[in-house]
mmCIF file of C-alpha atoms and ligand atoms in Angstrom:
data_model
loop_
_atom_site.group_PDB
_atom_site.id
_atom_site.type_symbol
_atom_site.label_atom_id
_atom_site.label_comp_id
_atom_site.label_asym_id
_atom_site.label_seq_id
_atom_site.Cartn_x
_atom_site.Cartn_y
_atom_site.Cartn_z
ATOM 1 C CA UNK A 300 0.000 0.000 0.000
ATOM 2 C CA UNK A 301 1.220 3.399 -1.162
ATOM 3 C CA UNK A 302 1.858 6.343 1.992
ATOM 4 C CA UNK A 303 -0.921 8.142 0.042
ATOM 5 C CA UNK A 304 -3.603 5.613 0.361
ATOM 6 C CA UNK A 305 -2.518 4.936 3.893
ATOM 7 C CA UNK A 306 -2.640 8.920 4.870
ATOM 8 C CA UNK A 307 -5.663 9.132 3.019
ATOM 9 C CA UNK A 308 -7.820 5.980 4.980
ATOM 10 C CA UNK A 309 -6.389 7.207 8.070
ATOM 11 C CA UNK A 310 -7.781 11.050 7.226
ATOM 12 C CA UNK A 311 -10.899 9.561 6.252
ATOM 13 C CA UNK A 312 -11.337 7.481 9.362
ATOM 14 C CA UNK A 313 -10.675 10.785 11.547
ATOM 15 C CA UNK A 314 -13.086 12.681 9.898
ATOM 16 C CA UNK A 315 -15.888 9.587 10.474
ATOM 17 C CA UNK A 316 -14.852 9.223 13.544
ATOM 18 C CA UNK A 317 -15.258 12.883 14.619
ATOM 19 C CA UNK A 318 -18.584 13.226 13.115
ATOM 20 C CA UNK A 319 -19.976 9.857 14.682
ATOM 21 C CA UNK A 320 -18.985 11.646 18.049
ATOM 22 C CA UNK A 321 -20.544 14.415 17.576
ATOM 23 C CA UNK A 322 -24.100 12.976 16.727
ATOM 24 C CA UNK A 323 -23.507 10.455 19.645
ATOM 25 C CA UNK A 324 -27.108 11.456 21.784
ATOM 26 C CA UNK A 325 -26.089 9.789 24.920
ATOM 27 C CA UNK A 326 -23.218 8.418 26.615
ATOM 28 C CA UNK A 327 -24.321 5.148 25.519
ATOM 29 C CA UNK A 328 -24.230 5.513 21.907
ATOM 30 C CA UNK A 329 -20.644 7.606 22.587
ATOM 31 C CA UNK A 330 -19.397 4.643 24.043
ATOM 32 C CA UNK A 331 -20.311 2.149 21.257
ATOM 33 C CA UNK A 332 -18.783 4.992 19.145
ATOM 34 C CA UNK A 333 -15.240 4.848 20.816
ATOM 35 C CA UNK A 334 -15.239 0.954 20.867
ATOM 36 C CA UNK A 335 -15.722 0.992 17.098
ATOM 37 C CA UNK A 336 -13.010 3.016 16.240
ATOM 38 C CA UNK A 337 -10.585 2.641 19.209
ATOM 39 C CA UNK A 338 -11.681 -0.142 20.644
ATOM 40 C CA UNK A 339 -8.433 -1.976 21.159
ATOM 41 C CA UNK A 340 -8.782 -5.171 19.246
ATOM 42 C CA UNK A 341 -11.630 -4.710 16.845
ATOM 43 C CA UNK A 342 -11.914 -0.765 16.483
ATOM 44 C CA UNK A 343 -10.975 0.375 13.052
ATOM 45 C CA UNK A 344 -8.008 2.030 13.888
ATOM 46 C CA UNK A 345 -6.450 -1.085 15.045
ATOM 47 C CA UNK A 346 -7.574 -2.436 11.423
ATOM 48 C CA UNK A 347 -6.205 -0.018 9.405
ATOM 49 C CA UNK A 348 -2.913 0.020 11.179
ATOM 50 C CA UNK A 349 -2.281 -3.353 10.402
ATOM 51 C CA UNK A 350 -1.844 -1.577 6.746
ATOM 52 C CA UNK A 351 1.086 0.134 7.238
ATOM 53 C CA UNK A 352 3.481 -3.321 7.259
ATOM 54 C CA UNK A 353 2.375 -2.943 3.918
ATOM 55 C CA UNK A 354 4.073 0.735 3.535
ATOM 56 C CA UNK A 355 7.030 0.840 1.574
ATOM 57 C CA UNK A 356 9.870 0.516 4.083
ATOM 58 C CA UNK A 357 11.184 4.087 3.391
ATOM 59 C CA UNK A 358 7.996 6.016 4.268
ATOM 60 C CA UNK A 359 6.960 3.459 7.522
ATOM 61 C CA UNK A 360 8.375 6.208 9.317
ATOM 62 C CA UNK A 361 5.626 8.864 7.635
ATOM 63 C CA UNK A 362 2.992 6.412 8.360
ATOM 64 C CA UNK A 363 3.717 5.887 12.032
ATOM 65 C CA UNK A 364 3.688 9.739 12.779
ATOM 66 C CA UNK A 365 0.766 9.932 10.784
ATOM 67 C CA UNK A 366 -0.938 6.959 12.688
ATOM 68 C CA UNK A 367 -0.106 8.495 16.282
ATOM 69 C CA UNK A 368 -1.213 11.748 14.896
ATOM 70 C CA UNK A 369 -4.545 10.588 13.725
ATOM 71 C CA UNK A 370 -5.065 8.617 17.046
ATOM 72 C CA UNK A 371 -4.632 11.839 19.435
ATOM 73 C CA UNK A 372 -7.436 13.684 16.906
ATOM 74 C CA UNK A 373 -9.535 11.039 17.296
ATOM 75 C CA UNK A 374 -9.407 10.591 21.072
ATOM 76 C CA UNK A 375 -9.220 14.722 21.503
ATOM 77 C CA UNK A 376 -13.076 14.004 19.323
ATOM 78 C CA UNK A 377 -14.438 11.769 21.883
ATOM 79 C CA UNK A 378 -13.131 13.499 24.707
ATOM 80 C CA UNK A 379 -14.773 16.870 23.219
ATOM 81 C CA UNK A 380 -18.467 14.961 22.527
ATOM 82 C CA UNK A 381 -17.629 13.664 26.426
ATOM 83 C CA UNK A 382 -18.012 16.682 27.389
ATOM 84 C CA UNK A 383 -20.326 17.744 25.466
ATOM 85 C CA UNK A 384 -22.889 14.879 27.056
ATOM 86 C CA UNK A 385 -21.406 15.705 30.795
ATOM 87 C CA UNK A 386 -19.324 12.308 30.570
ATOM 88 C CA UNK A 387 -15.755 12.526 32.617
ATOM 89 C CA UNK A 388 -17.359 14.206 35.777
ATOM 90 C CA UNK A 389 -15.992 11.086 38.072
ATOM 91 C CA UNK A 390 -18.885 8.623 37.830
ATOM 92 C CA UNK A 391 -17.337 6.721 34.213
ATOM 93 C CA UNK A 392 -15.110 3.518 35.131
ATOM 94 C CA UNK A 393 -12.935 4.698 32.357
ATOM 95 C CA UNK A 394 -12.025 8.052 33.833
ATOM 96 C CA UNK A 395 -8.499 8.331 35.053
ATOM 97 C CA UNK A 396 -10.317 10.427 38.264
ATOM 98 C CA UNK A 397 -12.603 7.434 38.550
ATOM 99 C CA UNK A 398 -12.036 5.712 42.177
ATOM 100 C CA UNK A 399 -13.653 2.513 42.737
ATOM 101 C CA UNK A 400 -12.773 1.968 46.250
ATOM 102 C CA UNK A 401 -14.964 5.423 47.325
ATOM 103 C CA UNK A 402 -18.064 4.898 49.177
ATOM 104 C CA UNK A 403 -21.286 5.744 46.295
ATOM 105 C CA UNK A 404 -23.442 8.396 46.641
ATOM 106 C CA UNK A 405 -27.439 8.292 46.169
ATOM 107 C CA UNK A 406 -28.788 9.818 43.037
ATOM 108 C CA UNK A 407 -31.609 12.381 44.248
ATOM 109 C CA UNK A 408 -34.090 11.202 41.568
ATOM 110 C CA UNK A 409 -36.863 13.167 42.666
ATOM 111 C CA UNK A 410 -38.374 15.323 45.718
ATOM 112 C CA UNK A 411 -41.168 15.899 47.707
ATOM 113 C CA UNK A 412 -44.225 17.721 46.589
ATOM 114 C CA UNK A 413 -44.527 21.634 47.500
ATOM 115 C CA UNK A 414 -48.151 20.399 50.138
ATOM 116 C CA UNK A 415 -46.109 17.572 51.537
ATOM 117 C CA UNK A 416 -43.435 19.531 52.014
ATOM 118 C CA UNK A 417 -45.694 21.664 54.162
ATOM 119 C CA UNK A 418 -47.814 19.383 55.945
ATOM 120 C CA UNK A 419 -44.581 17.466 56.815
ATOM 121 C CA UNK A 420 -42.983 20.993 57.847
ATOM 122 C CA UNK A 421 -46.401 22.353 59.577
ATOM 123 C CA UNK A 422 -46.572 18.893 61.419
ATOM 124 C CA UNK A 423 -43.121 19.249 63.076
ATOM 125 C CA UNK A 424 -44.244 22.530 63.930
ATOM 126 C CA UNK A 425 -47.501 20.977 66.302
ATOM 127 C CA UNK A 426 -45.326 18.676 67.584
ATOM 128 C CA UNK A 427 -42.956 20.704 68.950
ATOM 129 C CA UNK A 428 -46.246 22.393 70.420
ATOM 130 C CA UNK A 429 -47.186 18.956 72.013
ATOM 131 C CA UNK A 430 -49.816 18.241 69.488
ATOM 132 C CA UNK A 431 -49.723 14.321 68.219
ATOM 133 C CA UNK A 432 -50.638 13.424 65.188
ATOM 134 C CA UNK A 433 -54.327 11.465 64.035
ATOM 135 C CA UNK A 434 -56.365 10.777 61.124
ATOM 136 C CA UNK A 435 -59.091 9.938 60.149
ATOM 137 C CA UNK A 436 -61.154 8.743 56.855
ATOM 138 C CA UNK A 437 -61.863 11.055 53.708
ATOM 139 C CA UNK A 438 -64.775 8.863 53.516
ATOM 140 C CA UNK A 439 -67.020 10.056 56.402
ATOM 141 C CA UNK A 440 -70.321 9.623 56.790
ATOM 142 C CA UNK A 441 -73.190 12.170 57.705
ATOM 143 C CA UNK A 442 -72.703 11.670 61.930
ATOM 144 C CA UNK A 443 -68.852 12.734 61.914
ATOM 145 C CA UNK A 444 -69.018 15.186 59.161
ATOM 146 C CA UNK A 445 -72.121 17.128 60.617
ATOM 147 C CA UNK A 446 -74.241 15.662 63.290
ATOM 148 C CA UNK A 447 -71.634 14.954 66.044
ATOM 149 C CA UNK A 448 -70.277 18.585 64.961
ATOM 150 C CA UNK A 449 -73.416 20.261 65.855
ATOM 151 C CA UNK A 450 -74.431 20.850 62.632
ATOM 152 C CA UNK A 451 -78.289 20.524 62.218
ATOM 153 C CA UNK A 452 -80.261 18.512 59.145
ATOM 154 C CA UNK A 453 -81.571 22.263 58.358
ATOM 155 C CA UNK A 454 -78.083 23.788 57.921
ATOM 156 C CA UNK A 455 -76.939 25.360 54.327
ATOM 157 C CA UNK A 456 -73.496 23.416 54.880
ATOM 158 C CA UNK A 457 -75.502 20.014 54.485
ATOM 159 C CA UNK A 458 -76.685 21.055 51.269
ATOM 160 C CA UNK A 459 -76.192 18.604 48.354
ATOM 161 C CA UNK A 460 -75.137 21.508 45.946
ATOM 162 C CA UNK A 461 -72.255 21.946 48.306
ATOM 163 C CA UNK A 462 -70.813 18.341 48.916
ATOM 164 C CA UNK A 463 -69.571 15.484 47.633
ATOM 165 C CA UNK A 464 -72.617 12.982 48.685
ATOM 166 C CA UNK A 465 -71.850 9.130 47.747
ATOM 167 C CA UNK A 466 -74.369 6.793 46.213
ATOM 168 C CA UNK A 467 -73.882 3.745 47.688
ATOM 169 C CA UNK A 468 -75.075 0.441 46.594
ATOM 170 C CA UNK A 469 -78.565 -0.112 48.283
ATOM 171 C CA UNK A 470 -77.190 -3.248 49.357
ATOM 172 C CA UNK A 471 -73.691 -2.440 51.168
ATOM 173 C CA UNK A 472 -75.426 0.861 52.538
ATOM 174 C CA UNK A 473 -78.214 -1.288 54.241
ATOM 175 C CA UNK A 474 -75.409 -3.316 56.645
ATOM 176 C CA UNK A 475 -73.195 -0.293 56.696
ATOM 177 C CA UNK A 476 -74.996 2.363 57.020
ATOM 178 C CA UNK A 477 -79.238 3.810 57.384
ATOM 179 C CA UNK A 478 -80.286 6.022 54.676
ATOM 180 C CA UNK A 479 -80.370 9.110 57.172
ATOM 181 C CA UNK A 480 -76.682 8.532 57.542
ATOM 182 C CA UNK A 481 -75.281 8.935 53.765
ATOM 183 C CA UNK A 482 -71.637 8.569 53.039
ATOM 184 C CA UNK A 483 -69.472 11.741 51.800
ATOM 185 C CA UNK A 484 -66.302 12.936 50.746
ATOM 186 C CA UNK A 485 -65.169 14.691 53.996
ATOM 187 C CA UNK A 486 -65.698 18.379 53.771
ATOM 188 C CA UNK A 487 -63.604 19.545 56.687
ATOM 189 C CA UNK A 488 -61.025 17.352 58.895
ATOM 190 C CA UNK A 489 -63.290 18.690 62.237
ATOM 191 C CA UNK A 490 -64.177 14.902 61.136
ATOM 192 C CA UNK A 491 -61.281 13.960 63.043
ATOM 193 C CA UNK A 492 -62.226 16.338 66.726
ATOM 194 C CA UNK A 493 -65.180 14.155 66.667
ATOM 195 C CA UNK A 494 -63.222 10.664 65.981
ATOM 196 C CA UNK A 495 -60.240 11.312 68.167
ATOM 197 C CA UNK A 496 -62.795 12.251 71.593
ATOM 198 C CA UNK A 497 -65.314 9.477 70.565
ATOM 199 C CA UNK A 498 -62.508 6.783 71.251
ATOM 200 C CA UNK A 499 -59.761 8.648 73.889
ATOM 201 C CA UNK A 500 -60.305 10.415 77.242
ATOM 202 C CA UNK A 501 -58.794 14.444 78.141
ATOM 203 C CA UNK A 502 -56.363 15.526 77.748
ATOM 204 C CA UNK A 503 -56.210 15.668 74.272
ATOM 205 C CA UNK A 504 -53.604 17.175 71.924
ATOM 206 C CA UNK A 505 -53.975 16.083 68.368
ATOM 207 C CA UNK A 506 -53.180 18.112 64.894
ATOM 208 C CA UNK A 507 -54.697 16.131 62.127
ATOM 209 C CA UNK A 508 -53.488 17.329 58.157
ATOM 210 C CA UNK A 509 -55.527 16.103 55.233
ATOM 211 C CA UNK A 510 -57.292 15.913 52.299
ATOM 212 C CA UNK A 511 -61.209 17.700 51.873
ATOM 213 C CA UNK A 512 -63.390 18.144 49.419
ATOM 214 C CA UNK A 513 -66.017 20.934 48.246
ATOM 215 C CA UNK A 514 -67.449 20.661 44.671
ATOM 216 C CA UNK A 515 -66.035 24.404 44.012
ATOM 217 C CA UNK A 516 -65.076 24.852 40.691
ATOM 218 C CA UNK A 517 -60.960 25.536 40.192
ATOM 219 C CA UNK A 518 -59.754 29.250 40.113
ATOM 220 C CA UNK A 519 -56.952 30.877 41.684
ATOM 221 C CA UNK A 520 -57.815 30.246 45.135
ATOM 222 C CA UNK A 521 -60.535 27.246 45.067
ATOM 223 C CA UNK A 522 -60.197 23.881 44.190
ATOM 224 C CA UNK A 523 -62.332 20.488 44.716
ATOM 225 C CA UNK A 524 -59.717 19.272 47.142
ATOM 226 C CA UNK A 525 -57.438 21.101 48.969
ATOM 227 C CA UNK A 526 -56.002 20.361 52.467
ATOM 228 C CA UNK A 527 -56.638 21.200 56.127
ATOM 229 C CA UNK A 528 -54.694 21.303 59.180
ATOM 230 C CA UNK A 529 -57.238 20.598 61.893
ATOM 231 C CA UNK A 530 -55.841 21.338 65.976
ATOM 232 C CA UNK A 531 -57.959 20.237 69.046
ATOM 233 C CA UNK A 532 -57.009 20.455 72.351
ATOM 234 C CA UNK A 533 -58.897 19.111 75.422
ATOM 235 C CA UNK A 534 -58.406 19.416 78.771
ATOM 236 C CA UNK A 535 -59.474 21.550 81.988
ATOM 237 C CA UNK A 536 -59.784 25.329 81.837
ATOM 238 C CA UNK A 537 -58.564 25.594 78.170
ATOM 239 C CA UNK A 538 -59.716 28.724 77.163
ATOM 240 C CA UNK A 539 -59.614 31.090 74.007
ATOM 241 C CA UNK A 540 -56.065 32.650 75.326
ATOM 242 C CA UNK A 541 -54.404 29.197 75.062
ATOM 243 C CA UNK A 542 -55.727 28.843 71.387
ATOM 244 C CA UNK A 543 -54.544 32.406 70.331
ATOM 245 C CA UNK A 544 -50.897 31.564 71.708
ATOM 246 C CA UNK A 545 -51.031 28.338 70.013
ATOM 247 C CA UNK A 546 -51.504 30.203 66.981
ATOM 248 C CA UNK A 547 -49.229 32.892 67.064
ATOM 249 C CA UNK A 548 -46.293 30.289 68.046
ATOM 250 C CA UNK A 549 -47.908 28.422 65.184
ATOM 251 C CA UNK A 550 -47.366 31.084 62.312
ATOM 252 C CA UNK A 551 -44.524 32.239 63.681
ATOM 253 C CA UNK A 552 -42.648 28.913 63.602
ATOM 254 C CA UNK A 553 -44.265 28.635 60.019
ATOM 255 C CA UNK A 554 -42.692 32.226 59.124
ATOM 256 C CA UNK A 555 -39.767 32.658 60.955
ATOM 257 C CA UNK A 556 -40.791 36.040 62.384
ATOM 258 C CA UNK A 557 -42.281 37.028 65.348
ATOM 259 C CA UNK A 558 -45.689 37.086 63.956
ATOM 260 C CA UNK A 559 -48.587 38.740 65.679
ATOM 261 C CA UNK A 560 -52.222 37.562 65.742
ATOM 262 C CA UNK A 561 -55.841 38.994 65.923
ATOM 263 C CA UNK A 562 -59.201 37.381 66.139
ATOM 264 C CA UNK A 563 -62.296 38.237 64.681
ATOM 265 C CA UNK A 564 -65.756 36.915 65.865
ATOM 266 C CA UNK A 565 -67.139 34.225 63.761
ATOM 267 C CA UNK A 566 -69.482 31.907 63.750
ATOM 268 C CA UNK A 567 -69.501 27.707 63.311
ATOM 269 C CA UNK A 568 -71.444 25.415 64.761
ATOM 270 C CA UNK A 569 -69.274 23.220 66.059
ATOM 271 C CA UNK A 570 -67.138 25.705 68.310
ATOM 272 C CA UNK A 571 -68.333 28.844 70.914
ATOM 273 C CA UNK A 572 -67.308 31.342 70.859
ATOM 274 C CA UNK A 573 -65.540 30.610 67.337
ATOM 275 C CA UNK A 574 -63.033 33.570 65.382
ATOM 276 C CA UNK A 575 -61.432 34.102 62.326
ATOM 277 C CA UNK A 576 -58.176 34.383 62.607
ATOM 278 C CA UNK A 577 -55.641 36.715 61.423
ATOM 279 C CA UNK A 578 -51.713 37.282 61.267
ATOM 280 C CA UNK A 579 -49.876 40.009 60.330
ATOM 281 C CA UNK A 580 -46.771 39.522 57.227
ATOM 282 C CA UNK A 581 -45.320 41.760 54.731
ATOM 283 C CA UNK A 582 -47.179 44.547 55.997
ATOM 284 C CA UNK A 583 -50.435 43.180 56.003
ATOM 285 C CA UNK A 584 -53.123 41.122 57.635
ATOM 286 C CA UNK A 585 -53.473 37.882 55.929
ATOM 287 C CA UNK A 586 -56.445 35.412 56.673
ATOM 288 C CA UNK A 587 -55.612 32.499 58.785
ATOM 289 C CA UNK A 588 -58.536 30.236 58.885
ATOM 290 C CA UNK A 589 -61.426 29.414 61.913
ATOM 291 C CA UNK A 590 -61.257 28.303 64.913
ATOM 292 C CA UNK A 591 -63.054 28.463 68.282
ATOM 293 C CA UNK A 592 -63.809 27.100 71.413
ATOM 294 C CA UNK A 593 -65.019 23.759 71.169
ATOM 295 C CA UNK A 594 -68.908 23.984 71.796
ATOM 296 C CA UNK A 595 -69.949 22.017 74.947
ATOM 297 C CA UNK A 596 -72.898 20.150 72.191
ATOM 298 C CA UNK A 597 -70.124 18.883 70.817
ATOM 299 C CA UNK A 598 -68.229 17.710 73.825
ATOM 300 C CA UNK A 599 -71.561 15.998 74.984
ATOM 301 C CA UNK A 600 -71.759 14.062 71.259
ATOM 302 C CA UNK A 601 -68.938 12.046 72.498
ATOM 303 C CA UNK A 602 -69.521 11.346 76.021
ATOM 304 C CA UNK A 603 -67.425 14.500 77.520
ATOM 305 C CA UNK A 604 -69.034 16.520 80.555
ATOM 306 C CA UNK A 605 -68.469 20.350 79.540
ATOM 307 C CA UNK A 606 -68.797 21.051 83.368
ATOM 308 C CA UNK A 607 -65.110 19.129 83.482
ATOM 309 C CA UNK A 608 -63.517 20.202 80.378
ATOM 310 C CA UNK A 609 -62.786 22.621 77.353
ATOM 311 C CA UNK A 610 -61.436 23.228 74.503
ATOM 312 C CA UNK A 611 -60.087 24.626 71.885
ATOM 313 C CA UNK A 612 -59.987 23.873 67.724
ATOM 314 C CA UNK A 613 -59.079 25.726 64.773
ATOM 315 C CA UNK A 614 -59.241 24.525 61.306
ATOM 316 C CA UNK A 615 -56.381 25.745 58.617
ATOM 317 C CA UNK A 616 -56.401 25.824 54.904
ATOM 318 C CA UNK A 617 -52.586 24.061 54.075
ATOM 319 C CA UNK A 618 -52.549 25.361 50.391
ATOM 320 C CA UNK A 619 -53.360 29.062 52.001
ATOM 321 C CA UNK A 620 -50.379 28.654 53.962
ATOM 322 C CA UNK A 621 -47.872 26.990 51.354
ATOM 323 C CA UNK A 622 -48.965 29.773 48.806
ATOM 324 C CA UNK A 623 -48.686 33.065 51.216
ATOM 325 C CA UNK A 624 -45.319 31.615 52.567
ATOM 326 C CA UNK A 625 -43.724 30.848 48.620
ATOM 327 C CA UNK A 626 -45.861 33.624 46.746
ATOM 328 C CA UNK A 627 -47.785 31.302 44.582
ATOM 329 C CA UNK A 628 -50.183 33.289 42.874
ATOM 330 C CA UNK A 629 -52.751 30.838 41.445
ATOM 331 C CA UNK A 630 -53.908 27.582 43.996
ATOM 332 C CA UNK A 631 -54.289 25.048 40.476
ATOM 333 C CA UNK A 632 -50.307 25.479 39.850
ATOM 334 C CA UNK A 633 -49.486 22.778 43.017
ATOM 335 C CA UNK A 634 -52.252 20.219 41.131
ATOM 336 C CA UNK A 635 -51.099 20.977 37.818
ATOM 337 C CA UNK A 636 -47.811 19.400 38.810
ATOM 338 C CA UNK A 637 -45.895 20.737 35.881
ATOM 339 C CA UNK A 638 -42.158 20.395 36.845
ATOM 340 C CA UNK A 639 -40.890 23.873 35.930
ATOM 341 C CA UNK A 640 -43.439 24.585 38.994
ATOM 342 C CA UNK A 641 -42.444 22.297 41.152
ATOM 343 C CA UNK A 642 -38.822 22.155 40.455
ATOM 344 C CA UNK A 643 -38.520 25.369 42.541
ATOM 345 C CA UNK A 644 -39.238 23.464 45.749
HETATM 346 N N1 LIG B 895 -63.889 23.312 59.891
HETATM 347 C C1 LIG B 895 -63.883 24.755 59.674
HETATM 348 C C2 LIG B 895 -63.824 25.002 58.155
HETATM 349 O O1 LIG B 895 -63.625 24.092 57.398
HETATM 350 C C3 LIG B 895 -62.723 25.412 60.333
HETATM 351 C C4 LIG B 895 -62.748 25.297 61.824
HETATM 352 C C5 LIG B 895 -62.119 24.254 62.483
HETATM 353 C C6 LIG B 895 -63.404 26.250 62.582
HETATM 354 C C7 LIG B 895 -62.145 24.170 63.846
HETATM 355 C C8 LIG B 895 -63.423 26.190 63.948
HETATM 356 C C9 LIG B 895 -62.785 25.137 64.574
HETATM 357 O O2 LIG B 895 -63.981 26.116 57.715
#
């Protein structure tokens, strides 16, 4: 073979090479890309220079510079489209920087949700305040919802229009349930007051965080489900002062400012006297959610004598919270779950 032709294959085999590199998508197809043409017993290279023992004997000297030449080109290609694809940070068995013998590190694949985030954040927070955890079903039926929560048959909040009412089988309703005690989505955790005191004894300290459900339709600040944070406390004397510094330790915890509170009269059934609450942030006074003391009817619904004890219970909107705290403008961006959104969390 003539030093031309040689020269020539090898120049022809650097350009190929370089332009396979650089159209290599992933490090995968680099890979298969440097074992065909460096690979060290079958990669083309190694083929072509078994040509030059064929190289007249006065230019074998040509060829071999030209050879050595043509193999730094083509690894300075695959080192460039390594680059290129993030390759040669450490992690490639290959690397020279590559040490097996280091402990691995977990990929983070993923990350919590912005509202778990929060609930898990907002439930370390009650803790700390002594408040324990409980739950309770998002399948309630009409007695935990409403009835035990001194809410009467005639009240607006009962209304069809306004829940999420389940039709049951006629069949499976008859065992588990009479027809005047339908099955809903729950539309407020106080579900949860009313299951907690109908199977413990004062005191009581519980924070309850979960899912609710109103048939609203979705705009900025309403949709179908959102989440509460539900607090009850229990004991004797517990008055409205205790709730307002649980409360203000509450959002300021949450904020990381000394925040201060005010209370607005209110009214729900289920708590007397009951208040809106308010806190003060960035210069204004932002809507925290009801609460109340708990109303001795509903102490009596599970057995409690209001002569012994009182309470307190507010009732929090989490999404409220999460979007005041990060500035989210519009409630439907943390269902939407598009990951430029959530991303930022
Ligand atoms: N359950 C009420 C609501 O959903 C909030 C609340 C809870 C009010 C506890 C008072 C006491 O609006």
């Amino acid at each position: 073979m003539s030093i031309e032709t040689f020269v020539q294959q090898l120049d022809e085999l650097a350009q190929s090479a370089a332009s396979t590199f650089a159209a290599a998508a992933d490090a995968a197809e680099l890979d298969a890309a440097r074992v065909e043409f460096l690979g060290a017993k079958k990669g083309k290279l190694k083929a072509l220079q078994k040509n030059m023992g064929s190289v007249p004997g006065e230019s074998r000297k040509e060829a071999g510079m030209k050879l050595n030449a043509v193999k730094q080109a083509i690894q300075a290609a695959f080192e460039e489209a390594q680059g290129r694809l993030g390759g040669g940070d450490g992690t490639d068995a290959r690397d020279p920087e590559f040490d097996p013998t280091l402990p691995g590190t977990a990929r983070r694949i993923g990350k919590l949700h912005p509202i778990t985030q929060t609930i898990n954040e907002l439930k370390d927070i009650m803790g700390r305040l002594g408040f324990t955890p409980a739950e309770g079903p998002e399948v309630e039926d009409d007695q935990h919802n409403f009835e035990a929560l001194n809410i009467p048959r005639s009240h607006p909040a009962r209304d069809p229009l306004d829940n999420f009412y389940l039709s049951v089988a006629q069949s499976q309703a008859e065992s588990a349930l009479s027809s005047d005690n339908p099955l809903l989505m729950r539309s407020q955790t106080s579900t949860v007051q009313i299951r907690v005191m109908e199977n413990s004894q004062p005191p009581i300290r519980i924070v309850s965080l979960g899912r609710v459900y109103r048939p609203d339709s979705a705009d900025w600040s309403h949709y179908p489900m959102f989440h509460q944070i539900e607090g009850l406390m229990v004991d004797k004397n517990v008055t409205l002062a205790d709730l307002k510094t649980v409360l203000k330790l509450f959002a300021s915890n949450y904020l990381g400012d000394e925040v201060p509170i005010r209370i607005r009269p209110s009214f729900f059934p289920f708590t007397e006297p009951s208040v809106e609450a308010d806190y003060y942030w960035n210069g204004k006074w932002v809507e925290f959610g009801g609460a109340g003391v708990v109303d001795p009817n509903v102490l009596r619904s599970v057995g409690y004598d209001p002569d012994e004890v009182s309470g307190f219970a507010f009732g929090l909107g989490i999404e409220r919270l999460c979007m005041i705290r990060h500035q989210i403008t519009d409630i439907r961006y943390l269902f939407t779950n598009d990951v430029r959104f959530l991303r930022q969390f």
